[in-house]
Tab-separated table of N, CA and C in Angstrom:
chain	number	residue	atom	x	y	z
A	10	MET	N	0.826	-1.193	0.000
A	10	MET	CA	0.000	0.000	0.000
A	10	MET	C	0.867	1.253	0.000
A	11	LYS	N	1.974	1.204	0.735
A	11	LYS	CA	2.849	2.365	0.810
A	11	LYS	C	3.495	2.660	-0.542
A	12	THR	N	3.875	1.608	-1.279
A	12	THR	CA	4.475	1.839	-2.599
A	12	THR	C	3.438	2.383	-3.574
A	13	LEU	N	2.179	1.966	-3.436
A	13	LEU	CA	1.133	2.492	-4.293
A	13	LEU	C	0.967	3.991	-4.072
A	14	LEU	N	0.959	4.414	-2.816
A	14	LEU	CA	0.849	5.841	-2.522
A	14	LEU	C	2.067	6.602	-3.025
A	15	THR	N	3.233	5.988	-2.940
A	15	THR	CA	4.444	6.618	-3.458
A	15	THR	C	4.349	6.802	-4.957
A	16	HIS	N	3.854	5.777	-5.654
A	16	HIS	CA	3.682	5.887	-7.105
A	16	HIS	C	2.671	6.976	-7.456
A	17	LEU	N	1.580	7.041	-6.688
A	17	LEU	CA	0.576	8.062	-6.978
A	17	LEU	C	1.116	9.468	-6.728
A	18	LYS	N	1.973	9.614	-5.738
A	18	LYS	CA	2.561	10.931	-5.483
A	18	LYS	C	3.497	11.347	-6.611
A	19	ARG	N	4.246	10.393	-7.146
A	19	ARG	CA	5.204	10.709	-8.192
A	19	ARG	C	4.631	10.529	-9.591
A	20	GLY	N	3.409	10.052	-9.710
A	20	GLY	CA	2.856	9.690	-10.997
A	20	GLY	C	2.454	10.844	-11.882
A	21	GLY	N	2.519	12.032	-11.399
A	21	GLY	CA	2.160	13.178	-12.215
A	21	GLY	C	0.695	13.543	-12.052
A	22	TYR	N	0.324	14.566	-12.787
A	22	TYR	CA	-1.025	15.100	-12.667
A	22	TYR	C	-2.084	14.135	-13.189
A	23	TYR	N	-1.785	13.413	-14.236
A	23	TYR	CA	-2.798	12.586	-14.873
A	23	TYR	C	-3.280	11.462	-13.966
A	24	SER	N	-2.377	10.810	-13.263
A	24	SER	CA	-2.811	9.741	-12.360
A	24	SER	C	-3.599	10.306	-11.182
A	25	LYS	N	-3.229	11.481	-10.710
A	25	LYS	CA	-3.964	12.099	-9.613
A	25	LYS	C	-5.361	12.521	-10.055
A	26	VAL	N	-5.459	13.048	-11.255
A	26	VAL	CA	-6.765	13.446	-11.786
A	26	VAL	C	-7.647	12.215	-11.962
A	27	LEU	N	-7.087	11.148	-12.501
A	27	LEU	CA	-7.864	9.927	-12.683
A	27	LEU	C	-8.334	9.351	-11.351
A	28	MET	N	-7.492	9.393	-10.343
A	28	MET	CA	-7.895	8.887	-9.028
A	28	MET	C	-9.005	9.759	-8.438
A	29	PHE	N	-8.925	11.053	-8.635
A	29	PHE	CA	-9.987	11.948	-8.173
A	29	PHE	C	-11.295	11.641	-8.892
A	30	ILE	N	-11.233	11.396	-10.190
A	30	ILE	CA	-12.439	11.078	-10.950
A	30	ILE	C	-13.025	9.757	-10.465
A	31	ALA	N	-12.169	8.777	-10.173
A	31	ALA	CA	-12.655	7.493	-9.656
A	31	ALA	C	-13.387	7.689	-8.329
A	32	LEU	N	-12.836	8.506	-7.465
A	32	LEU	CA	-13.504	8.778	-6.186
A	32	LEU	C	-14.808	9.535	-6.387
A	33	PHE	N	-14.810	10.434	-7.353
A	33	PHE	CA	-15.999	11.228	-7.626
A	33	PHE	C	-17.110	10.363	-8.214
A	34	VAL	N	-16.746	9.409	-9.080
A	34	VAL	CA	-17.746	8.503	-9.647
A	34	VAL	C	-18.308	7.577	-8.568
A	35	ALA	N	-17.488	7.206	-7.602
A	35	ALA	CA	-17.935	6.319	-6.525
A	35	ALA	C	-18.684	7.052	-5.415
A	36	ALA	N	-18.698	8.359	-5.435
A	36	ALA	CA	-19.325	9.141	-4.361
A	36	ALA	C	-20.805	8.818	-4.137
A	37	PRO	N	-21.602	8.542	-5.171
A	37	PRO	CA	-23.007	8.201	-4.893
A	37	PRO	C	-23.188	6.952	-4.042
A	38	LEU	N	-22.177	6.109	-3.950
A	38	LEU	CA	-22.278	4.915	-3.103
A	38	LEU	C	-22.351	5.275	-1.626
A	39	LEU	N	-21.937	6.479	-1.265
A	39	LEU	CA	-21.978	6.903	0.143
A	39	LEU	C	-23.401	7.086	0.659
A	40	VAL	N	-24.340	7.381	-0.223
A	40	VAL	CA	-25.725	7.578	0.212
A	40	VAL	C	-26.549	6.301	0.111
A	41	LEU	N	-25.911	5.219	-0.303
A	41	LEU	CA	-26.615	3.946	-0.453
A	41	LEU	C	-27.261	3.455	0.847
A	42	PRO	N	-26.652	3.640	2.025
A	42	PRO	CA	-27.335	3.200	3.257
A	42	PRO	C	-28.662	3.915	3.510
A	43	PHE	N	-28.823	5.104	2.973
A	43	PHE	CA	-30.059	5.856	3.173
A	43	PHE	C	-31.132	5.482	2.158
A	44	TYR	N	-30.731	4.836	1.062
A	44	TYR	CA	-31.655	4.391	0.016
A	44	TYR	C	-31.398	2.913	-0.291
A	45	PRO	N	-31.743	2.017	0.622
A	45	PRO	CA	-31.424	0.603	0.417
A	45	PRO	C	-32.147	-0.015	-0.783
A	46	GLN	N	-33.239	0.567	-1.223
A	46	GLN	CA	-33.955	0.034	-2.373
A	46	GLN	C	-33.154	0.219	-3.675
A	47	GLU	N	-32.140	1.068	-3.663
A	47	GLU	CA	-31.305	1.304	-4.842
A	47	GLU	C	-30.029	0.468	-4.830
A	48	ALA	N	-29.943	-0.527	-3.969
A	48	ALA	CA	-28.724	-1.340	-3.856
A	48	ALA	C	-28.416	-2.086	-5.152
A	49	GLY	N	-29.400	-2.367	-5.943
A	49	GLY	CA	-29.184	-3.051	-7.213
A	49	GLY	C	-28.430	-2.209	-8.225
A	50	GLU	N	-28.376	-0.915	-8.022
A	50	GLU	CA	-27.678	-0.014	-8.939
A	50	GLU	C	-26.237	0.270	-8.502
A	51	ALA	N	-25.809	-0.318	-7.414
A	51	ALA	CA	-24.464	-0.029	-6.898
A	51	ALA	C	-23.373	-0.440	-7.872
A	52	HIS	N	-23.582	-1.517	-8.602
A	52	HIS	CA	-22.561	-1.971	-9.554
A	52	HIS	C	-22.330	-0.953	-10.668
A	53	ALA	N	-23.339	-0.155	-10.992
A	53	ALA	CA	-23.194	0.839	-12.053
A	53	ALA	C	-22.212	1.940	-11.676
A	54	PHE	N	-22.003	2.147	-10.391
A	54	PHE	CA	-21.029	3.134	-9.937
A	54	PHE	C	-19.715	2.497	-9.522
A	55	LEU	N	-19.799	1.287	-8.990
A	55	LEU	CA	-18.602	0.609	-8.513
A	55	LEU	C	-17.685	0.163	-9.656
A	56	ILE	N	-18.254	-0.388	-10.706
A	56	ILE	CA	-17.447	-0.875	-11.836
A	56	ILE	C	-16.654	0.248	-12.498
A	57	PRO	N	-17.284	1.384	-12.878
A	57	PRO	CA	-16.478	2.461	-13.488
A	57	PRO	C	-15.433	3.030	-12.537
A	58	ALA	N	-15.773	3.130	-11.253
A	58	ALA	CA	-14.808	3.670	-10.284
A	58	ALA	C	-13.587	2.769	-10.188
A	59	VAL	N	-13.793	1.467	-10.171
A	59	VAL	CA	-12.669	0.532	-10.094
A	59	VAL	C	-11.845	0.579	-11.376
A	60	ILE	N	-12.509	0.628	-12.531
A	60	ILE	CA	-11.786	0.693	-13.807
A	60	ILE	C	-10.923	1.946	-13.878
A	61	ILE	N	-11.483	3.080	-13.504
A	61	ILE	CA	-10.734	4.338	-13.557
A	61	ILE	C	-9.592	4.322	-12.537
A	62	ALA	N	-9.833	3.758	-11.362
A	62	ALA	CA	-8.774	3.679	-10.349
A	62	ALA	C	-7.631	2.783	-10.812
A	63	VAL	N	-7.946	1.674	-11.480
A	63	VAL	CA	-6.899	0.794	-11.998
A	63	VAL	C	-6.089	1.506	-13.077
A	64	ILE	N	-6.762	2.239	-13.943
A	64	ILE	CA	-6.043	3.018	-14.963
A	64	ILE	C	-5.159	4.070	-14.304
A	65	ALA	N	-5.647	4.685	-13.220
A	65	ALA	CA	-4.845	5.673	-12.499
A	65	ALA	C	-3.611	5.032	-11.888
A	66	ILE	N	-3.764	3.847	-11.333
A	66	ILE	CA	-2.621	3.156	-10.733
A	66	ILE	C	-1.608	2.765	-11.799
A	67	ILE	N	-2.087	2.251	-12.923
A	67	ILE	CA	-1.179	1.893	-14.018
A	67	ILE	C	-0.459	3.126	-14.537
A	68	THR	N	-1.187	4.229	-14.665
A	68	THR	CA	-0.571	5.482	-15.114
A	68	THR	C	0.492	5.951	-14.133
A	69	ALA	N	0.203	5.821	-12.848
A	69	ALA	CA	1.165	6.250	-11.832
A	69	ALA	C	2.408	5.375	-11.839
A	70	ILE	N	2.228	4.082	-12.057
A	70	ILE	CA	3.384	3.189	-12.086
A	70	ILE	C	4.247	3.440	-13.317
A	71	LEU	N	3.597	3.675	-14.455
A	71	LEU	CA	4.344	3.878	-15.690
A	71	LEU	C	4.985	5.263	-15.784
A	72	ALA	N	4.438	6.220	-15.051
A	72	ALA	CA	4.981	7.581	-15.118
A	72	ALA	C	6.320	7.631	-14.398
A	73	LYS	N	7.196	8.337	-14.983
A	73	LYS	CA	8.505	8.530	-14.365
A	73	LYS	C	8.615	9.978	-13.919
A	74	GLU	N	9.160	10.150	-12.750
A	74	GLU	CA	9.342	11.498	-12.232
A	74	GLU	C	10.459	12.178	-13.006
A	75	LYS	N	10.134	13.306	-13.595
A	75	LYS	CA	11.124	14.055	-14.359
A	75	LYS	C	11.526	15.296	-13.575
A	76	PRO	N	12.782	15.668	-13.668
A	76	PRO	CA	13.159	16.923	-13.008
A	76	PRO	C	12.504	18.097	-13.732
A	77	GLU	N	12.235	19.106	-12.980
A	77	GLU	CA	11.618	20.289	-13.566
A	77	GLU	C	12.553	20.902	-14.606
A	78	THR	N	12.017	21.100	-15.767
A	78	THR	CA	12.792	21.740	-16.821
A	78	THR	C	12.319	23.180	-16.946
A	79	PRO	N	13.212	24.063	-17.248
A	79	PRO	CA	12.782	25.450	-17.388
A	79	PRO	C	11.833	25.577	-18.579
A	80	PRO	N	10.799	26.393	-18.458
A	80	PRO	CA	9.855	26.516	-19.567
A	80	PRO	C	10.522	27.202	-20.767
A	81	TYR	N	10.108	26.750	-21.920
A	81	TYR	CA	10.616	27.368	-23.131
A	81	TYR	C	10.011	28.758	-23.287
A	82	GLU	N	10.746	29.624	-23.934
A	82	GLU	CA	10.272	31.000	-24.074
A	82	GLU	C	9.019	31.093	-24.932
A	83	TRP	N	8.888	30.186	-25.902
A	83	TRP	CA	7.747	30.257	-26.809
A	83	TRP	C	6.488	29.635	-26.214
A	84	GLN	N	6.614	28.978	-25.080
A	84	GLN	CA	5.477	28.280	-24.503
A	84	GLN	C	4.869	29.129	-23.389
A	85	SER	N	3.684	29.633	-23.634
A	85	SER	CA	3.012	30.437	-22.623
A	85	SER	C	2.359	29.524	-21.592
A	86	PRO	N	2.000	30.065	-20.426
A	86	PRO	CA	1.312	29.242	-19.430
A	86	PRO	C	-0.013	28.679	-19.966
A	87	LEU	N	-0.660	29.403	-20.867
A	87	LEU	CA	-1.902	28.920	-21.455
A	87	LEU	C	-1.660	27.668	-22.284
A	88	GLN	N	-0.588	27.655	-23.058
A	88	GLN	CA	-0.275	26.488	-23.872
A	88	GLN	C	0.153	25.318	-23.004
A	89	LYS	N	0.862	25.593	-21.928
A	89	LYS	CA	1.350	24.533	-21.053
A	89	LYS	C	0.221	23.895	-20.257
A	90	GLY	N	-0.806	24.642	-19.933
A	90	GLY	CA	-1.892	24.122	-19.113
A	90	GLY	C	-3.087	23.609	-19.876
A	91	SER	N	-3.106	23.789	-21.180
A	91	SER	CA	-4.301	23.398	-21.922
A	91	SER	C	-4.448	21.886	-22.059
A	92	LEU	N	-3.364	21.149	-22.185
A	92	LEU	CA	-3.459	19.700	-22.332
A	92	LEU	C	-3.970	19.020	-21.062
A	93	PRO	N	-3.478	19.373	-19.865
A	93	PRO	CA	-4.074	18.759	-18.666
A	93	PRO	C	-5.554	19.093	-18.485
A	94	VAL	N	-5.955	20.300	-18.853
A	94	VAL	CA	-7.358	20.676	-18.723
A	94	VAL	C	-8.209	19.869	-19.706
A	95	LEU	N	-7.730	19.722	-20.931
A	95	LEU	CA	-8.444	18.923	-21.922
A	95	LEU	C	-8.554	17.469	-21.463
A	96	PHE	N	-7.475	16.920	-20.946
A	96	PHE	CA	-7.490	15.549	-20.444
A	96	PHE	C	-8.481	15.405	-19.297
A	97	THR	N	-8.491	16.359	-18.378
A	97	THR	CA	-9.386	16.295	-17.231
A	97	THR	C	-10.846	16.317	-17.668
A	98	TRP	N	-11.181	17.210	-18.587
A	98	TRP	CA	-12.558	17.281	-19.075
A	98	TRP	C	-12.962	15.992	-19.775
A	99	CYS	N	-12.132	15.506	-20.662
A	99	CYS	CA	-12.475	14.291	-21.416
A	99	CYS	C	-12.579	13.077	-20.500
A	100	ALA	N	-11.637	12.915	-19.592
A	100	ALA	CA	-11.659	11.763	-18.690
A	100	ALA	C	-12.857	11.821	-17.748
A	101	SER	N	-13.165	12.995	-17.237
A	101	SER	CA	-14.287	13.097	-16.304
A	101	SER	C	-15.617	12.888	-17.016
A	102	ILE	N	-15.749	13.392	-18.222
A	102	ILE	CA	-16.994	13.215	-18.975
A	102	ILE	C	-17.184	11.750	-19.350
A	103	LEU	N	-16.129	11.122	-19.869
A	103	LEU	CA	-16.245	9.707	-20.242
A	103	LEU	C	-16.456	8.825	-19.010
A	104	GLY	N	-15.720	9.101	-17.937
A	104	GLY	CA	-15.853	8.302	-16.726
A	104	GLY	C	-17.216	8.419	-16.073
A	105	SER	N	-17.779	9.614	-16.075
A	105	SER	CA	-19.071	9.785	-15.420
A	105	SER	C	-20.244	9.423	-16.319
A	106	SER	N	-19.984	9.128	-17.580
A	106	SER	CA	-21.073	8.630	-18.429
A	106	SER	C	-21.226	7.116	-18.313
A	107	LEU	N	-20.206	6.442	-17.809
A	107	LEU	CA	-20.250	4.981	-17.694
A	107	LEU	C	-21.360	4.458	-16.775
A	108	PRO	N	-21.661	5.083	-15.629
A	108	PRO	CA	-22.759	4.552	-14.810
A	108	PRO	C	-24.105	4.518	-15.534
A	109	PHE	N	-24.363	5.499	-16.387
A	109	PHE	CA	-25.609	5.502	-17.149
A	109	PHE	C	-25.666	4.311	-18.104
A	110	VAL	N	-24.540	4.034	-18.745
A	110	VAL	CA	-24.485	2.954	-19.732
A	110	VAL	C	-24.549	1.598	-19.032
A	111	ILE	N	-23.782	1.420	-17.952
A	111	ILE	CA	-23.737	0.135	-17.259
A	111	ILE	C	-25.089	-0.201	-16.632
A	112	SER	N	-25.781	0.806	-16.132
A	112	SER	CA	-27.092	0.542	-15.538
A	112	SER	C	-28.146	0.229	-16.595
A	113	GLY	N	-27.838	0.521	-17.849
A	113	GLY	CA	-28.788	0.248	-18.924
A	113	GLY	C	-29.860	1.304	-19.066
A	114	ARG	N	-29.712	2.412	-18.374
A	114	ARG	CA	-30.720	3.475	-18.434
A	114	ARG	C	-30.627	4.296	-19.717
A	115	LEU	N	-29.386	4.516	-20.196
A	115	LEU	CA	-29.177	5.332	-21.393
A	115	LEU	C	-28.178	4.647	-22.312
A	116	ASP	N	-28.283	4.936	-23.600
A	116	ASP	CA	-27.236	4.463	-24.508
A	116	ASP	C	-26.050	5.414	-24.397
A	117	PHE	N	-24.950	5.079	-25.097
A	117	PHE	CA	-23.702	5.819	-24.885
A	117	PHE	C	-23.823	7.292	-25.270
A	118	VAL	N	-24.474	7.592	-26.375
A	118	VAL	CA	-24.576	8.984	-26.831
A	118	VAL	C	-25.388	9.818	-25.848
A	119	HIS	N	-26.515	9.281	-25.391
A	119	HIS	CA	-27.321	10.022	-24.427
A	119	HIS	C	-26.612	10.141	-23.075
A	120	ALA	N	-25.886	9.105	-22.692
A	120	ALA	CA	-25.126	9.167	-21.441
A	120	ALA	C	-24.021	10.207	-21.535
A	121	LEU	N	-23.378	10.279	-22.686
A	121	LEU	CA	-22.342	11.289	-22.882
A	121	LEU	C	-22.933	12.691	-22.815
A	122	PHE	N	-24.092	12.881	-23.440
A	122	PHE	CA	-24.760	14.185	-23.384
A	122	PHE	C	-25.123	14.548	-21.951
A	123	GLU	N	-25.653	13.585	-21.217
A	123	GLU	CA	-26.049	13.834	-19.828
A	123	GLU	C	-24.836	14.179	-18.970
A	124	SER	N	-23.728	13.506	-19.226
A	124	SER	CA	-22.505	13.759	-18.473
A	124	SER	C	-21.932	15.141	-18.777
A	125	VAL	N	-21.901	15.497	-20.045
A	125	VAL	CA	-21.415	16.836	-20.425
A	125	VAL	C	-22.306	17.905	-19.809
A	126	SER	N	-23.596	17.678	-19.843
A	126	SER	CA	-24.524	18.642	-19.256
A	126	SER	C	-24.314	18.773	-17.753
A	127	GLY	N	-24.024	17.670	-17.098
A	127	GLY	CA	-23.791	17.720	-15.653
A	127	GLY	C	-22.502	18.429	-15.292
A	128	TRP	N	-21.425	18.140	-16.007
A	128	TRP	CA	-20.139	18.761	-15.693
A	128	TRP	C	-20.113	20.238	-16.072
A	129	SER	N	-20.809	20.609	-17.132
A	129	SER	CA	-20.784	22.011	-17.549
A	129	SER	C	-21.919	22.801	-16.925
A	130	THR	N	-22.745	22.159	-16.119
A	130	THR	CA	-23.923	22.742	-15.479
A	130	THR	C	-24.805	23.448	-16.493
A	131	GLY	N	-24.984	22.789	-17.623
A	131	GLY	CA	-25.805	23.362	-18.689
A	131	GLY	C	-27.287	23.286	-18.413
A	132	GLY	N	-27.717	22.298	-17.644
A	132	GLY	CA	-29.120	22.183	-17.295
A	132	GLY	C	-29.952	21.384	-18.278
A	133	MET	N	-29.384	21.007	-19.407
A	133	MET	CA	-30.114	20.222	-20.391
A	133	MET	C	-30.092	18.758	-19.947
A	134	THR	N	-31.131	18.014	-20.301
A	134	THR	CA	-31.186	16.613	-19.932
A	134	THR	C	-31.947	15.830	-20.990
A	135	VAL	N	-31.664	14.539	-21.054
A	135	VAL	CA	-32.395	13.646	-21.951
A	135	VAL	C	-33.233	12.661	-21.138
A	136	VAL	N	-33.222	12.817	-19.817
A	136	VAL	CA	-33.970	11.939	-18.927
A	136	VAL	C	-35.318	12.571	-18.640
A	137	ASN	N	-36.386	11.787	-18.754
A	137	ASN	CA	-37.724	12.298	-18.451
A	137	ASN	C	-37.927	12.405	-16.955
């Protein structure tokens, strides 16, 4: 367990973001004791959370800690930060659409739309 935490600390931003998304996808399981009639839907949140956590662990193990390199003059902070932000949005949208698909409530396109709407707080929905 200690080596896993060490890998996650050194694994870079991507493994940390993925682990956060895994925890965020699993968060609805915390209210399950208050709604025992929904216990049949627990697998729809548990499976994606475990898959994302495993990907985060693999990413952390494969990532190598690099020494800080001085930023290039042509690279602005906006250019340097855009790839992690894009990765975070895509991973969180795809990860949080999986519970809809696994539960069988929505197909992938509608689940993706619902997830994008939830993360961007757009307010649009395809659920009646």
